[in-house]
Structures are given as C-alpha cells and as structure tokens.
C-alpha cells in the first residue's frame, strides 16, 4: 500500500526578480513500512521535497497524497492538525526544547496533540526512552547530553504519537560518522518495531547504503530510484 504518492510535483520559489525551480515534475511513491532515503548534492531539492511531503509547505503545482489525503489542498490549520495526527519530524539540529528535560521533550507532542493525561502516557514515554537508549538521561536537559543522545531523544519525540510517517531532514549532518550510523540504525530498528515509514535525506554516501529505497535527486529532478530490498 502506498503511504505517500507524489505526482508531477513542481515547486517554484520567487525571490524578487529571481525564479528558482526547486522541484521539476517530481513523481514518487513510498510504501508503508519502508526505510527511504532521498539523496543528492546540496541544493538538489531534498529539503524542499521533505517539507512538502511533511505538510510544512505547499506545492506550486502537482499532487501530494499522504495517507490518501491530498495535502496540497489543506489550509494552514488543517495542515498543522494533519502533521500532529500522522507525522513525526527529526531535524539536523535536533530542535529539542532547552528548558525541558529529556522526558519532558518526548512528552511534549502528546500534550500538544493528543491531549492525553500524563499518568496514561508515562509508561509509554519510559518504554520509548529505553528503546532508543536514553532512559538513564531522562531527567537531564539537552545541554547535559551528547549530540548523538540528543538525536536519540529527537527520534523518540518523533515516534511518541505513533505517526505513520517520520520525516528526517539530514538527521546525521551534525554527528560524527560512528554516531551517524548508530542513529540511522536506531531509526531502522524503530521502523521494524513500529512499522513506521521513515524518509530521510542525506548527502553522506556511506549512510545512504542503509536505506531500502533510494531516490536520487539532481537539480530538482528524480534521477534514479533504487530498491535494495531485492538484493
Ligand atoms: P537541498 O535540501 O538538496 O540542499 P533545497 O531543497 O534546500 O536543497 O533547495 C533546492 C533549491 O531551492 C536551491 O536552489 C535553494 O537555494 C532553493 N530554495 C530552497 N528553499 C528556498 C526558499 N525558501 N526560498 C528561495 N529558494 C529556496
């Protein structure tokens, strides 16, 4: 089953007199429960496509269906609701809230979106912190843990609402190579455990090989699709 269907997608940025065609007639299809990498050089359109699939921005033309919803048609409020219900995000700068503890950072999306009581979700948060390997850090602030640990917390925060799709824009860009591998493998483990679909972008060739499906972007166009599951 397709979780994401993108057809003939175009994105044009207008900056004063200058027109930038960031995506040109992009079509792609992402099955539920797969681990997908979007690769390509800097400026090839990776973030643009993730922002569009992640309902953070609107296309100039073309269709984007996520969980059978045409997301290009949603207004700002509907897009925010849709993100809260179906999507999780991991960013290259981790984007944790500095004044909250590790535990509270993971709890935050539940308070914002699901409106659940804290007693009910405590167990779930602790289990997830354990699964991503930061249970011992649960009372620390982000500034008291390492970059790799911060990204583990960010992965837990993305998963706590049990989203269908997690979007990770260059999640390993600010990590050393060993830590980057560990984070990618953690995301893969979480994918297997929760059957969540992960789409991540990277321009690190060594990380790319960990994906099941690899889309290569060049100058705003899909140049190649590789399915490594059959190998
Ligand atoms: P990547 O993530 O592969 O580095 P991006 O999607 O960020 O590529 O950018 C694709 C192209 O779109 C680049 O030429 C970039 O300069 C341009 N671009 C991205 N975001 C904006 C924006 N908000 N306004 C204007 N141009 C943008």
Tab-separated table of C-alpha atoms and ligand atoms in Angstrom:
chain	number	residue	atom	x	y	z
A	1	UNK	CA	0.000	0.000	0.000
A	2	UNK	CA	1.275	3.488	-0.848
A	3	UNK	CA	1.614	5.799	2.097
A	4	UNK	CA	2.934	8.711	0.032
A	5	UNK	CA	2.069	9.356	-3.634
A	6	UNK	CA	3.668	12.323	-5.319
A	7	UNK	CA	2.700	13.118	-8.902
A	8	UNK	CA	4.111	15.768	-11.237
A	9	UNK	CA	5.160	17.947	-8.350
A	10	UNK	CA	6.653	21.374	-9.042
A	11	UNK	CA	7.931	23.904	-6.547
A	12	UNK	CA	8.987	27.362	-7.644
A	13	UNK	CA	10.478	29.893	-5.219
A	14	UNK	CA	10.160	33.504	-6.273
A	15	UNK	CA	12.803	35.760	-4.737
A	16	UNK	CA	12.213	39.240	-6.098
A	17	UNK	CA	13.128	39.069	-9.782
A	18	UNK	CA	14.697	35.623	-9.442
A	19	UNK	CA	12.695	32.448	-10.030
A	20	UNK	CA	14.108	29.184	-8.658
A	21	UNK	CA	12.627	25.888	-9.849
A	22	UNK	CA	13.482	23.762	-6.817
A	23	UNK	CA	11.443	20.718	-7.949
A	24	UNK	CA	10.618	19.874	-11.549
A	25	UNK	CA	7.923	17.326	-12.347
A	26	UNK	CA	8.808	15.021	-9.454
A	27	UNK	CA	6.820	11.791	-9.056
A	28	UNK	CA	7.473	9.180	-6.408
A	29	UNK	CA	5.715	6.554	-4.400
A	30	UNK	CA	6.524	5.408	-0.859
A	31	UNK	CA	5.107	2.188	0.539
A	32	UNK	CA	4.084	1.926	4.179
A	33	UNK	CA	6.754	0.453	6.447
A	34	UNK	CA	9.766	1.218	4.276
A	35	UNK	CA	13.031	2.978	5.020
A	36	UNK	CA	13.580	5.540	2.293
A	37	UNK	CA	16.484	7.821	1.596
A	38	UNK	CA	16.395	10.944	-0.561
A	39	UNK	CA	19.898	11.727	-1.697
A	40	UNK	CA	21.580	14.266	-3.899
A	41	UNK	CA	24.008	17.159	-3.739
A	42	UNK	CA	23.336	20.297	-1.755
A	43	UNK	CA	20.679	22.388	-3.496
A	44	UNK	CA	19.196	19.433	-5.412
A	45	UNK	CA	15.796	19.818	-3.696
A	46	UNK	CA	15.931	17.298	-0.824
A	47	UNK	CA	14.639	19.660	1.881
A	48	UNK	CA	12.021	21.073	-0.465
A	49	UNK	CA	10.543	17.657	-1.112
A	50	UNK	CA	10.619	16.677	2.578
A	51	UNK	CA	8.940	19.965	3.534
A	52	UNK	CA	6.183	19.319	1.003
A	53	UNK	CA	5.598	15.677	1.970
A	54	UNK	CA	5.766	16.783	5.620
A	55	UNK	CA	2.974	19.336	5.014
A	56	UNK	CA	5.240	22.192	6.101
A	57	UNK	CA	4.925	23.951	2.734
A	58	UNK	CA	2.601	23.985	-0.280
A	59	UNK	CA	3.430	22.933	-3.847
A	60	UNK	CA	3.329	25.278	-6.833
A	61	UNK	CA	1.601	22.507	-8.804
A	62	UNK	CA	1.155	18.756	-8.753
A	63	UNK	CA	-0.302	16.294	-6.302
A	64	UNK	CA	0.933	15.013	-2.920
A	65	UNK	CA	-1.131	12.353	-1.225
A	66	UNK	CA	-0.167	11.255	2.274
A	67	UNK	CA	-2.328	8.560	3.898
A	68	UNK	CA	-4.773	9.071	1.000
A	69	UNK	CA	-5.202	12.759	1.813
A	70	UNK	CA	-4.387	15.328	-0.887
A	71	UNK	CA	-2.295	17.517	1.405
A	72	UNK	CA	-1.758	20.352	-1.083
A	73	UNK	CA	-5.434	21.244	-0.614
A	74	UNK	CA	-5.229	21.710	3.170
A	75	UNK	CA	-5.159	25.181	4.737
A	76	UNK	CA	-2.597	26.109	7.423
A	77	UNK	CA	-4.727	24.926	10.344
A	78	UNK	CA	-5.671	21.665	8.617
A	79	UNK	CA	-2.019	21.055	7.723
A	80	UNK	CA	-0.990	21.542	11.352
A	81	UNK	CA	-3.682	19.093	12.517
A	82	UNK	CA	-2.637	16.608	9.848
A	83	UNK	CA	1.019	16.828	10.918
A	84	UNK	CA	0.072	16.301	14.548
A	85	UNK	CA	-2.024	13.259	13.728
A	86	UNK	CA	0.100	11.452	11.158
A	87	UNK	CA	3.672	12.764	11.058
A	88	UNK	CA	6.835	12.921	13.149
A	89	UNK	CA	9.947	15.011	12.431
A	90	UNK	CA	13.666	14.703	13.132
A	91	UNK	CA	15.871	17.677	12.232
A	92	UNK	CA	19.622	18.063	11.769
A	93	UNK	CA	19.842	20.494	14.701
A	94	UNK	CA	17.831	18.139	16.951
A	95	UNK	CA	15.454	21.037	17.857
A	96	UNK	CA	14.916	19.933	21.447
A	97	UNK	CA	13.449	22.439	23.902
A	98	UNK	CA	16.387	23.510	26.126
A	99	UNK	CA	14.399	24.217	29.302
A	100	UNK	CA	12.655	20.840	29.293
A	101	UNK	CA	14.164	17.551	30.464
A	102	UNK	CA	14.680	14.611	28.096
A	103	UNK	CA	11.461	13.066	29.439
A	104	UNK	CA	9.505	16.305	29.002
A	105	UNK	CA	10.799	16.795	25.457
A	106	UNK	CA	9.369	13.411	24.468
A	107	UNK	CA	6.149	14.113	26.373
A	108	UNK	CA	5.651	17.467	24.659
A	109	UNK	CA	3.943	16.271	21.420
A	110	UNK	CA	1.477	14.234	23.480
A	111	UNK	CA	0.457	17.300	25.459
A	112	UNK	CA	0.192	19.398	22.302
A	113	UNK	CA	-1.598	16.960	20.064
A	114	UNK	CA	-3.188	14.049	21.807
A	115	UNK	CA	-4.334	15.805	24.942
A	116	UNK	CA	-3.761	12.650	26.983
A	117	UNK	CA	-3.429	12.510	30.748
A	118	UNK	CA	0.154	12.272	31.986
A	119	UNK	CA	-0.470	9.105	34.023
A	120	UNK	CA	-1.576	7.280	30.902
A	121	UNK	CA	1.387	8.194	28.766
A	122	UNK	CA	4.168	7.924	31.387
A	123	UNK	CA	4.671	4.234	30.756
A	124	UNK	CA	4.838	4.741	27.001
A	125	UNK	CA	7.417	7.517	27.272
A	126	UNK	CA	9.648	5.458	29.570
A	127	UNK	CA	9.442	2.432	27.287
A	128	UNK	CA	10.374	4.528	24.280
A	129	UNK	CA	13.259	6.253	26.095
A	130	UNK	CA	14.505	2.795	26.975
A	131	UNK	CA	14.114	1.578	23.370
A	132	UNK	CA	16.205	4.465	21.988
A	133	UNK	CA	18.843	4.050	24.719
A	134	UNK	CA	18.486	7.274	26.733
A	135	UNK	CA	16.469	6.132	29.736
A	136	UNK	CA	19.394	6.990	32.050
A	137	UNK	CA	19.335	10.562	30.753
A	138	UNK	CA	15.613	11.126	31.281
A	139	UNK	CA	15.959	13.889	33.879
A	140	UNK	CA	18.787	15.752	32.140
A	141	UNK	CA	18.451	18.862	30.000
A	142	UNK	CA	19.511	18.697	26.324
A	143	UNK	CA	22.658	20.749	27.102
A	144	UNK	CA	23.803	17.990	29.502
A	145	UNK	CA	23.834	15.174	26.917
A	146	UNK	CA	25.811	14.480	23.713
A	147	UNK	CA	24.703	15.221	20.143
A	148	UNK	CA	24.071	11.536	19.487
A	149	UNK	CA	21.936	11.291	22.634
A	150	UNK	CA	20.031	14.440	21.621
A	151	UNK	CA	19.205	12.864	18.277
A	152	UNK	CA	18.038	9.680	20.067
A	153	UNK	CA	15.694	11.856	22.117
A	154	UNK	CA	14.507	13.546	18.906
A	155	UNK	CA	13.758	10.121	17.383
A	156	UNK	CA	11.735	9.205	20.491
A	157	UNK	CA	9.894	12.532	20.326
A	158	UNK	CA	9.055	11.885	16.649
A	159	UNK	CA	7.679	8.415	17.473
A	160	UNK	CA	5.729	9.069	20.674
A	161	UNK	CA	2.477	9.932	18.883
A	162	UNK	CA	2.795	6.711	16.828
A	163	UNK	CA	2.875	8.518	13.485
A	164	UNK	CA	2.579	6.683	10.167
A	165	UNK	CA	5.462	8.646	8.677
A	166	UNK	CA	8.629	10.139	10.139
A	167	UNK	CA	10.468	12.748	8.096
A	168	UNK	CA	14.127	13.286	8.914
A	169	UNK	CA	15.944	16.106	7.119
A	170	UNK	CA	19.705	15.386	7.222
A	171	UNK	CA	19.379	13.788	10.687
A	172	UNK	CA	23.063	12.870	10.769
A	173	UNK	CA	24.568	16.093	9.379
A	174	UNK	CA	25.805	17.286	12.769
A	175	UNK	CA	27.056	13.931	14.036
A	176	UNK	CA	30.381	12.155	13.651
A	177	UNK	CA	30.382	9.128	11.403
A	178	UNK	CA	30.012	6.371	14.025
A	179	UNK	CA	27.215	8.236	15.787
A	180	UNK	CA	25.526	8.901	12.436
A	181	UNK	CA	25.498	5.156	11.700
A	182	UNK	CA	24.057	4.424	15.117
A	183	UNK	CA	21.258	6.953	14.611
A	184	UNK	CA	20.366	5.562	11.179
A	185	UNK	CA	20.354	2.035	12.597
A	186	UNK	CA	18.225	3.182	15.517
A	187	UNK	CA	15.692	4.634	13.063
A	188	UNK	CA	15.742	1.332	11.169
A	189	UNK	CA	15.150	-0.639	14.384
A	190	UNK	CA	12.255	1.653	15.267
A	191	UNK	CA	10.857	1.174	11.779
A	192	UNK	CA	10.902	-2.587	12.274
A	193	UNK	CA	9.420	-2.356	15.749
A	194	UNK	CA	6.581	0.068	14.975
A	195	UNK	CA	6.190	-0.403	11.196
A	196	UNK	CA	6.675	3.343	10.843
A	197	UNK	CA	7.760	4.639	7.441
A	198	UNK	CA	10.941	6.699	7.607
A	199	UNK	CA	12.020	9.113	4.891
A	200	UNK	CA	15.372	10.732	5.484
A	201	UNK	CA	17.610	12.951	3.402
A	202	UNK	CA	21.372	12.876	3.387
A	203	UNK	CA	24.307	13.641	1.173
A	204	UNK	CA	26.580	11.246	3.027
A	205	UNK	CA	27.205	8.321	0.634
A	206	UNK	CA	28.117	5.972	3.494
A	207	UNK	CA	24.791	6.494	5.233
A	208	UNK	CA	22.791	6.090	2.024
A	209	UNK	CA	23.521	2.360	1.814
A	210	UNK	CA	21.446	1.734	4.951
A	211	UNK	CA	18.187	2.616	3.150
A	212	UNK	CA	15.830	0.139	1.474
A	213	UNK	CA	14.709	2.533	-1.240
A	214	UNK	CA	16.969	5.292	-2.511
A	215	UNK	CA	15.727	8.221	-4.587
A	216	UNK	CA	18.481	10.297	-6.147
A	217	UNK	CA	17.681	13.925	-6.859
A	218	UNK	CA	19.654	16.105	-9.190
A	219	UNK	CA	18.827	19.708	-9.977
A	220	UNK	CA	15.239	19.317	-8.738
A	221	UNK	CA	14.540	16.117	-10.686
A	222	UNK	CA	14.470	12.426	-9.740
A	223	UNK	CA	17.426	10.854	-11.492
A	224	UNK	CA	17.197	7.345	-10.101
A	225	UNK	CA	15.197	5.019	-7.864
A	226	UNK	CA	16.964	2.046	-6.370
A	227	UNK	CA	15.195	-0.731	-4.476
A	228	UNK	CA	17.767	-2.567	-2.361
A	229	UNK	CA	15.282	-4.916	-0.701
A	230	UNK	CA	15.596	-7.449	-3.517
A	231	UNK	CA	19.405	-7.628	-3.203
B	1	LIG	P1	18.825	20.501	-0.596
B	1	LIG	O1	17.984	20.162	0.585
B	1	LIG	O2	19.036	19.344	-1.537
B	1	LIG	O3	20.133	21.153	-0.235
B	1	LIG	P2	16.854	22.556	-1.058
B	1	LIG	O4	15.554	21.850	-1.205
B	1	LIG	O5	17.156	23.211	0.237
B	1	LIG	O6	18.032	21.574	-1.487
B	1	LIG	O7	16.962	23.682	-2.181
B	1	LIG	C1	16.662	23.472	-3.571
B	1	LIG	C2	16.778	24.815	-4.297
B	1	LIG	O8	15.743	25.689	-3.852
B	1	LIG	C3	18.103	25.544	-4.046
B	1	LIG	O9	18.448	26.227	-5.227
B	1	LIG	C4	17.744	26.516	-2.941
B	1	LIG	O10	18.575	27.649	-2.991
B	1	LIG	C5	16.291	26.868	-3.278
B	1	LIG	N1	15.487	27.202	-2.078
B	1	LIG	C6	15.202	26.373	-1.030
B	1	LIG	N2	14.404	26.980	-0.141
B	1	LIG	C7	14.173	28.225	-0.613
B	1	LIG	C8	13.437	29.349	-0.145
B	1	LIG	N3	12.737	29.305	0.999
B	1	LIG	N4	13.434	30.479	-0.907
B	1	LIG	C9	14.131	30.513	-2.059
B	1	LIG	N5	14.844	29.499	-2.569
B	1	LIG	C10	14.873	28.366	-1.858
